[in-house]
Short mmCIF file of C-alpha atoms and ligand atoms in Angstrom, two decimals:
data_model
loop_
_atom_site.label_atom_id
_atom_site.label_comp_id
_atom_site.label_asym_id
_atom_site.label_seq_id
_atom_site.Cartn_x
_atom_site.Cartn_y
_atom_site.Cartn_z
CA UNK A 270 62.18 134.41 -66.01
CA UNK A 271 59.68 134.95 -68.84
CA UNK A 272 58.56 138.58 -69.02
CA UNK A 273 54.87 139.37 -69.45
CA UNK A 274 53.98 142.44 -71.47
CA UNK A 275 50.73 144.20 -72.29
CA UNK A 276 50.23 146.38 -75.37
CA UNK A 277 47.59 148.94 -76.38
CA UNK A 278 46.96 151.50 -79.05
CA UNK A 279 45.51 154.88 -78.01
CA UNK A 280 44.40 158.13 -79.65
CA UNK A 281 43.43 158.41 -83.31
CA UNK A 282 44.40 155.40 -85.41
CA UNK A 283 47.15 155.70 -87.99
CA UNK A 284 48.69 153.53 -90.68
CA UNK A 285 51.57 151.50 -89.32
CA UNK A 286 50.03 150.62 -85.96
CA UNK A 287 49.65 146.94 -86.87
CA UNK A 288 53.19 146.85 -88.23
CA UNK A 289 54.38 148.20 -84.85
CA UNK A 290 52.23 145.70 -82.87
CA UNK A 291 53.74 142.92 -85.07
CA UNK A 292 57.28 144.34 -84.50
CA UNK A 293 56.93 144.43 -80.71
CA UNK A 294 55.04 141.13 -80.58
CA UNK A 295 57.22 139.01 -82.85
CA UNK A 296 60.49 140.25 -81.33
CA UNK A 297 59.13 139.82 -77.79
CA UNK A 298 57.79 136.29 -78.35
CA UNK A 299 60.09 134.70 -80.94
CA UNK A 300 63.34 136.46 -80.12
CA UNK A 301 63.07 137.05 -76.38
CA UNK A 302 60.61 134.37 -75.35
CA UNK A 303 58.32 136.84 -73.62
CA UNK A 304 54.53 136.62 -73.39
CA UNK A 305 52.37 139.41 -74.78
CA UNK A 306 48.74 140.30 -74.44
CA UNK A 307 46.80 143.09 -76.18
CA UNK A 308 44.31 145.43 -74.51
CA UNK A 309 41.40 146.56 -76.64
CA UNK A 310 40.34 150.12 -77.39
CA UNK A 311 43.13 152.02 -75.69
CA UNK A 312 43.24 152.71 -71.96
CA UNK A 313 39.59 151.71 -71.65
CA UNK A 314 40.43 148.09 -72.39
CA UNK A 315 42.94 148.15 -69.61
CA UNK A 316 40.28 149.50 -67.20
CA UNK A 317 37.64 147.01 -68.35
CA UNK A 318 40.06 144.08 -68.64
CA UNK A 319 39.17 143.51 -72.31
CA UNK A 320 42.04 141.69 -73.92
CA UNK A 321 43.12 139.97 -77.13
CA UNK A 322 45.59 137.11 -77.40
CA UNK A 323 48.52 138.05 -79.59
CA UNK A 324 50.19 134.80 -80.34
CA UNK A 325 52.04 133.98 -83.56
CA UNK A 326 49.03 133.39 -85.77
CA UNK A 327 47.39 136.68 -84.87
CA UNK A 328 50.52 138.65 -85.67
CA UNK A 329 50.86 137.08 -89.11
CA UNK A 330 49.35 138.96 -92.05
CA UNK A 331 48.89 142.28 -90.27
CA UNK A 332 52.02 144.13 -91.49
CA UNK A 333 50.21 145.69 -94.42
CA UNK A 334 46.82 146.25 -92.77
CA UNK A 335 45.67 149.77 -91.89
CA UNK A 336 44.05 150.75 -88.55
CA UNK A 337 44.77 148.73 -85.43
CA UNK A 338 43.69 145.19 -84.73
CA UNK A 339 43.43 146.15 -81.04
CA UNK A 340 40.99 149.02 -81.61
CA UNK A 341 41.74 152.42 -80.12
CA UNK A 342 40.09 155.25 -78.21
CA UNK A 343 40.81 158.72 -76.89
CA UNK A 344 40.06 157.98 -73.21
CA UNK A 345 42.39 159.34 -70.58
CA UNK A 346 43.14 157.12 -67.57
CA UNK A 347 42.48 160.00 -65.13
CA UNK A 348 39.38 161.44 -66.81
CA UNK A 349 37.33 158.54 -68.20
CA UNK A 350 33.58 158.58 -68.75
CA UNK A 351 32.19 155.69 -66.77
CA UNK A 352 28.40 155.32 -66.32
CA UNK A 353 27.91 158.91 -67.51
CA UNK A 354 30.42 160.34 -64.98
CA UNK A 355 34.03 161.50 -65.48
CA UNK A 356 36.20 159.33 -63.22
CA UNK A 357 39.87 158.88 -62.40
CA UNK A 358 40.52 155.24 -63.34
CA UNK A 359 44.30 155.11 -62.82
CA UNK A 360 44.07 152.97 -59.67
CA UNK A 361 41.96 150.41 -61.54
CA UNK A 362 44.57 150.32 -64.26
CA UNK A 363 47.34 149.81 -61.69
CA UNK A 364 45.33 146.98 -60.10
CA UNK A 365 44.73 145.27 -63.41
CA UNK A 366 48.35 145.62 -64.48
CA UNK A 367 49.49 143.86 -61.27
CA UNK A 368 46.67 141.27 -61.34
CA UNK A 369 47.99 140.20 -64.75
CA UNK A 370 51.57 140.11 -63.41
CA UNK A 371 52.77 142.42 -66.18
CA UNK A 372 56.39 143.42 -66.34
CA UNK A 373 55.75 146.17 -68.85
CA UNK A 374 52.97 148.03 -70.65
CA UNK A 375 53.59 149.24 -74.20
CA UNK A 376 51.46 152.18 -75.30
CA UNK A 377 51.37 153.14 -79.00
CA UNK A 378 50.12 156.70 -79.43
CA UNK A 379 50.63 160.35 -80.11
CA UNK A 380 51.10 163.38 -77.83
CA UNK A 381 48.14 162.60 -75.52
CA UNK A 382 49.34 159.02 -75.05
CA UNK A 383 52.80 160.20 -73.99
CA UNK A 384 51.11 162.26 -71.23
CA UNK A 385 48.88 159.36 -70.13
CA UNK A 386 51.87 156.99 -70.11
CA UNK A 387 53.81 159.36 -67.90
CA UNK A 388 50.88 159.42 -65.48
CA UNK A 389 51.07 155.63 -65.23
CA UNK A 390 54.82 155.67 -64.86
CA UNK A 391 54.35 158.05 -61.88
CA UNK A 392 52.02 155.40 -60.42
CA UNK A 393 54.89 152.91 -60.57
CA UNK A 394 54.09 151.04 -63.77
CA UNK A 395 56.81 150.01 -66.23
CA UNK A 396 55.56 151.91 -69.28
CA UNK A 397 57.18 152.24 -72.65
CA UNK A 398 55.76 154.09 -75.64
CA UNK A 399 56.08 154.35 -79.44
CA UNK A 400 55.29 157.56 -81.34
CA UNK A 401 52.50 157.26 -83.89
CA UNK A 402 50.38 159.94 -85.56
CA UNK A 403 49.76 161.24 -89.04
CA UNK A 404 50.32 164.75 -87.58
CA UNK A 405 54.07 164.09 -86.96
CA UNK A 406 53.89 166.44 -83.95
CA UNK A 407 55.39 164.22 -81.20
CA UNK A 408 58.37 165.85 -79.59
CA UNK A 409 61.74 164.08 -79.36
CA UNK A 410 61.48 161.90 -82.49
CA UNK A 411 62.53 162.75 -86.05
CA UNK A 412 59.23 161.33 -87.35
CA UNK A 413 56.17 159.39 -86.24
CA UNK A 414 54.75 156.38 -88.03
CA UNK A 415 51.58 157.15 -89.95
CA UNK A 416 52.97 160.45 -91.23
CA UNK A 417 54.54 159.12 -94.39
CA UNK A 418 51.39 157.25 -95.46
CA UNK A 419 49.14 160.27 -94.85
CA UNK A 420 51.64 162.49 -96.64
CA UNK A 421 51.39 160.22 -99.70
CA UNK A 422 47.59 160.30 -99.63
CA UNK A 423 47.40 164.08 -99.30
CA UNK A 424 49.99 164.60 -101.99
CA UNK A 425 48.07 162.31 -104.35
CA UNK A 426 44.92 164.32 -103.63
CA UNK A 427 46.65 167.61 -104.50
CA UNK A 428 48.05 166.05 -107.70
CA UNK A 429 44.52 165.06 -108.75
CA UNK A 430 43.02 168.45 -107.83
CA UNK A 431 45.46 170.14 -110.15
CA UNK A 432 43.97 168.87 -113.39
CA UNK A 433 40.37 169.73 -112.47
CA UNK A 434 41.34 173.20 -111.08
CA UNK A 435 43.27 173.83 -114.29
CA UNK A 436 40.41 172.76 -116.56
CA UNK A 437 37.84 174.95 -114.82
CA UNK A 438 40.12 177.91 -114.09
CA UNK A 439 39.28 177.59 -110.40
CA UNK A 440 40.74 177.87 -106.99
CA UNK A 441 40.57 174.58 -105.08
CA UNK A 442 41.12 174.78 -101.34
CA UNK A 443 42.19 171.38 -99.97
CA UNK A 444 41.90 170.97 -96.21
CA UNK A 445 44.53 168.70 -94.75
CA UNK A 446 44.61 167.19 -91.22
CA UNK A 447 47.39 167.83 -88.70
CA UNK A 448 45.59 169.13 -85.63
CA UNK A 449 47.65 172.13 -84.39
CA UNK A 450 50.76 171.36 -86.44
CA UNK A 451 51.41 171.96 -90.14
CA UNK A 452 53.77 169.10 -91.06
CA UNK A 453 51.20 167.29 -93.18
CA UNK A 454 49.91 170.31 -95.10
CA UNK A 455 53.43 171.62 -95.55
CA UNK A 456 54.82 168.31 -96.81
CA UNK A 457 51.92 167.54 -99.12
CA UNK A 458 51.76 171.19 -100.26
CA UNK A 459 55.43 171.12 -101.30
CA UNK A 460 55.29 167.62 -102.81
CA UNK A 461 52.05 168.40 -104.67
CA UNK A 462 53.15 171.85 -105.79
CA UNK A 463 50.37 173.78 -104.05
CA UNK A 464 50.45 177.50 -104.85
CA UNK A 465 49.48 178.54 -101.34
CA UNK A 466 50.22 176.56 -98.12
CA UNK A 467 48.56 177.63 -94.89
CA UNK A 468 49.73 176.12 -91.62
CA UNK A 469 48.94 176.83 -87.95
CA UNK A 470 52.51 178.02 -87.27
CA UNK A 471 52.16 180.95 -89.72
CA UNK A 472 49.07 183.09 -89.29
CA UNK A 473 47.64 184.22 -92.63
CA UNK A 474 46.10 187.33 -94.13
CA UNK A 475 43.43 186.42 -96.61
CA UNK A 476 44.14 189.59 -98.66
CA UNK A 477 47.76 188.40 -99.13
CA UNK A 478 46.57 185.01 -100.31
CA UNK A 479 44.18 186.67 -102.76
CA UNK A 480 47.03 188.88 -104.04
CA UNK A 481 49.20 185.80 -104.65
CA UNK A 482 46.38 184.17 -106.65
CA UNK A 483 45.73 187.42 -108.60
CA UNK A 484 49.45 187.61 -109.44
CA UNK A 485 49.20 184.05 -110.86
CA UNK A 486 46.26 185.13 -113.01
CA UNK A 487 48.24 188.11 -114.29
CA UNK A 488 51.00 185.74 -115.28
CA UNK A 489 48.54 183.59 -117.25
CA UNK A 490 47.81 180.94 -114.57
CA UNK A 491 44.12 181.22 -113.88
CA UNK A 492 43.86 178.40 -111.38
CA UNK A 493 45.37 177.90 -107.95
CA UNK A 494 45.62 175.15 -105.36
CA UNK A 495 45.51 176.16 -101.69
CA UNK A 496 46.64 173.52 -99.21
CA UNK A 497 45.22 174.53 -95.87
CA UNK A 498 45.99 172.79 -92.65
CA UNK A 499 42.88 172.26 -90.49
CA UNK A 500 44.50 174.30 -87.71
CA UNK A 501 45.61 177.25 -89.80
CA UNK A 502 44.20 180.57 -88.58
CA UNK A 503 43.90 184.13 -89.88
CA UNK A 504 46.13 186.70 -88.06
CA UNK A 505 43.54 188.19 -85.61
CA UNK A 506 42.22 184.79 -84.56
CA UNK A 507 45.70 183.34 -84.16
CA UNK A 508 46.67 186.18 -81.81
CA UNK A 509 43.64 185.54 -79.61
CA UNK A 510 44.27 181.82 -79.68
CA UNK A 511 47.92 182.05 -78.69
CA UNK A 512 47.13 184.49 -75.86
CA UNK A 513 44.45 182.22 -74.35
CA UNK A 514 46.60 179.11 -74.88
CA UNK A 515 49.54 180.67 -73.04
CA UNK A 516 47.25 181.59 -70.11
CA UNK A 517 45.79 178.10 -70.05
CA UNK A 518 49.28 176.59 -69.82
CA UNK A 519 50.49 178.92 -67.04
CA UNK A 520 47.40 180.39 -65.35
CA UNK A 521 47.72 182.71 -62.36
CA UNK A 522 44.43 181.39 -60.94
CA UNK A 523 41.75 178.76 -61.50
CA UNK A 524 39.44 181.50 -62.71
CA UNK A 525 41.95 182.64 -65.29
CA UNK A 526 42.34 179.07 -66.55
CA UNK A 527 38.57 178.63 -66.86
CA UNK A 528 38.27 181.89 -68.83
CA UNK A 529 41.11 180.88 -71.12
CA UNK A 530 39.51 177.51 -71.78
CA UNK A 531 36.23 179.26 -72.62
CA UNK A 532 37.94 181.49 -75.15
CA UNK A 533 39.71 178.49 -76.75
CA UNK A 534 36.45 176.55 -76.97
CA UNK A 535 34.75 179.50 -78.61
CA UNK A 536 37.57 179.87 -81.19
CA UNK A 537 37.36 176.13 -81.90
CA UNK A 538 33.60 176.33 -82.46
CA UNK A 539 33.97 179.22 -84.82
CA UNK A 540 36.87 177.55 -86.61
CA UNK A 541 34.84 174.55 -87.76
CA UNK A 542 33.84 176.06 -91.14
CA UNK A 543 37.10 178.01 -91.60
CA UNK A 544 37.98 176.33 -94.89
CA UNK A 545 34.49 177.02 -96.28
CA UNK A 546 34.69 180.70 -95.34
CA UNK A 547 38.26 181.01 -96.60
CA UNK A 548 37.14 179.66 -99.99
CA UNK A 549 34.20 182.09 -100.06
CA UNK A 550 36.44 185.09 -99.26
CA UNK A 551 38.96 184.04 -101.96
CA UNK A 552 36.14 183.87 -104.49
CA UNK A 553 35.01 187.41 -103.59
CA UNK A 554 38.51 188.84 -103.61
CA UNK A 555 39.82 187.24 -106.82
CA UNK A 556 36.71 186.82 -108.95
CA UNK A 557 37.68 183.21 -109.56
CA UNK A 558 35.31 180.34 -108.72
CA UNK A 559 36.50 178.38 -105.68
CA UNK A 560 35.77 174.82 -104.48
CA UNK A 561 36.78 172.97 -101.34
CA UNK A 562 37.94 169.41 -100.76
CA UNK A 563 38.21 168.17 -97.16
CA UNK A 564 40.44 165.10 -97.09
CA UNK A 565 39.55 164.19 -93.56
CA UNK A 566 39.86 160.60 -92.35
CA UNK A 567 40.85 159.33 -95.79
CA UNK A 568 44.33 160.43 -94.66
CA UNK A 569 44.24 157.93 -91.78
CA UNK A 570 42.96 154.95 -93.72
CA UNK A 571 44.40 152.10 -95.78
CA UNK A 572 47.68 150.36 -96.25
CA UNK A 573 50.77 151.86 -94.57
CA UNK A 574 53.56 153.05 -96.91
CA UNK A 575 56.83 151.13 -97.07
CA UNK A 576 58.56 153.87 -95.02
CA UNK A 577 55.96 153.59 -92.27
CA UNK A 578 56.19 149.81 -92.20
CA UNK A 579 59.98 150.02 -91.83
CA UNK A 580 59.79 152.72 -89.15
CA UNK A 581 57.12 150.87 -87.16
CA UNK A 582 59.09 147.64 -87.39
CA UNK A 583 62.35 149.36 -86.32
CA UNK A 584 60.79 151.09 -83.35
CA UNK A 585 58.67 148.07 -82.41
CA UNK A 586 61.63 145.67 -82.28
CA UNK A 587 63.76 148.29 -80.44
CA UNK A 588 60.96 148.42 -77.89
CA UNK A 589 61.26 144.69 -77.24
CA UNK A 590 65.05 145.14 -76.87
CA UNK A 591 64.48 147.85 -74.25
CA UNK A 592 62.03 145.69 -72.31
CA UNK A 593 64.54 142.83 -72.32
CA UNK A 594 67.13 145.25 -70.95
CA UNK A 595 64.73 146.50 -68.29
CA UNK A 596 64.60 150.08 -69.63
CA UNK A 597 61.19 151.60 -68.84
CA UNK A 598 59.52 154.99 -68.53
CA UNK A 599 60.70 156.01 -72.04
CA UNK A 600 59.46 156.65 -75.54
CA UNK A 601 61.31 154.85 -78.38
CA UNK A 602 62.22 157.69 -80.72
CA UNK A 603 63.60 157.66 -84.28
CA UNK A 604 66.86 159.61 -84.51
CA UNK A 605 68.50 159.12 -87.85
CA UNK A 606 68.97 155.40 -88.25
CA UNK A 607 68.95 154.86 -84.49
CA UNK A 608 66.07 154.07 -82.15
CA UNK A 609 66.70 156.02 -78.97
CA UNK A 610 65.03 155.78 -75.54
CA UNK A 611 63.84 159.26 -74.38
CA UNK A 612 62.49 159.71 -70.81
CA UNK A 613 58.77 160.34 -70.96
CA UNK A 614 59.20 163.48 -68.86
CA UNK A 615 61.07 165.05 -71.84
CA UNK A 616 58.30 164.25 -74.28
CA UNK A 617 54.95 164.49 -72.45
CA UNK A 618 53.07 167.79 -72.83
CA UNK A 619 55.32 169.04 -75.65
CA UNK A 620 54.36 169.41 -79.29
CA UNK A 621 56.78 169.38 -82.22
CA UNK A 622 55.54 172.30 -84.32
CA UNK A 623 57.01 173.44 -87.66
CA UNK A 624 59.60 176.17 -86.94
CA UNK A 625 58.52 179.14 -89.07
CA UNK A 626 62.01 179.33 -90.59
CA UNK A 627 62.19 175.57 -91.25
CA UNK A 628 64.20 174.62 -94.37
CA UNK A 629 61.07 173.21 -96.06
CA UNK A 630 59.32 176.57 -95.72
CA UNK A 631 62.36 178.46 -97.07
CA UNK A 632 62.51 176.12 -100.09
CA UNK A 633 58.81 176.49 -100.74
CA UNK A 634 59.09 180.29 -100.65
CA UNK A 635 61.91 180.11 -103.21
CA UNK A 636 59.69 178.28 -105.69
CA UNK A 637 57.07 180.97 -105.28
CA UNK A 638 54.70 179.36 -102.74
CA UNK A 639 52.68 181.81 -100.68
CA UNK A 640 52.11 181.23 -96.97
CA UNK A 641 49.63 184.03 -96.76
CA UNK A 642 51.91 186.12 -94.54
O1 F6P B 716 45.76 163.23 -84.48
C1 F6P B 716 45.33 162.68 -85.69
C2 F6P B 716 44.12 163.39 -86.19
O2 F6P B 716 43.80 162.79 -87.44
C3 F6P B 716 44.29 164.91 -86.38
O3 F6P B 716 44.98 165.26 -87.58
C4 F6P B 716 42.86 165.34 -86.36
O4 F6P B 716 42.71 166.68 -85.96
C5 F6P B 716 42.24 164.42 -85.39
O5 F6P B 716 43.06 163.27 -85.32
C6 F6P B 716 40.83 163.94 -85.73
O6 F6P B 716 40.39 163.20 -84.67
P1 F6P B 716 39.08 162.27 -84.71
O7 F6P B 716 39.42 161.04 -85.53
O8 F6P B 716 38.84 161.92 -83.30
O9 F6P B 716 38.01 163.05 -85.35
#
């Protein structure tokens, strides 16, 4: 019997999503003779029954295109804003899934999407996910698609910042995305030869950073590049953050959870101009002029790299294989050259952070990079 599958992209977009849609879609249709339909704008499209036909012609010519042809959104099935109210829409999703006689729903997304997919699995849907995000922080997979492209963009930016920092004898602080993980800043910082790399996993002391920069000046290098992850925090703030985060994850009471959430929100608000204030402090402490460059969404845009196209195609076609075999409730993870099915329970709610003693960090320290610790 022909299988019917639905597919959606959720969370922030990332390069390689279209390559993955193509991988799933072409293998499902041409190889396995399944039928596939796309839902627009993440889980919201599934609630609102907004679809897109994904037959052969639509899947041609999208391999190299950035973004997602389906559109995406950060809506959660169980907490969706509808008519100004936050509503649990999971039952509507379940109804629409059955009304369309779907055999499987493929969700392409990051950490949040894995959690949402698990929720739908628990409601009895045949869900299967692929790991995408430029942050590379999805647990259970060696790498996520989108990461390699963003890494290339951020590295290129650091390369370019070098010559201008050098010419003006300045510090340039480059803010790199990554949410609460440092993979992107760490990778781009190493590849681009940043003098200081600051990541969320290693709390920093601004005085130590300044000392590293002053040491460079004493050795005749009167410019420095600081690659700072958007989630990197100074020591005192990091302590407060981790305390509140631990309480939020395992609260003793509702009140405690509410308090912890308040603290986290306050830290987040104050963190918004962290890069700006870091740059100002470094200027004061070193006597060098400092400038900032926030790479922002440039890192999510444009053509996916060759590595991301290959990864997305590998995982996408493996996803079609799993659907054909009737394997559901899993994320298709990259493990070496293999594509492995991991139960969603093992992935959802976990984040793959950079271990502070990771080999990349040790290598960077050996070439003289400061982590501000
Ligand atoms: O998860 C990808 C990511 O780009 C993070 O690095 C960043 O913190 C976040 O999304 C930005 O989200 P938005 O596009 O919603 O502003």
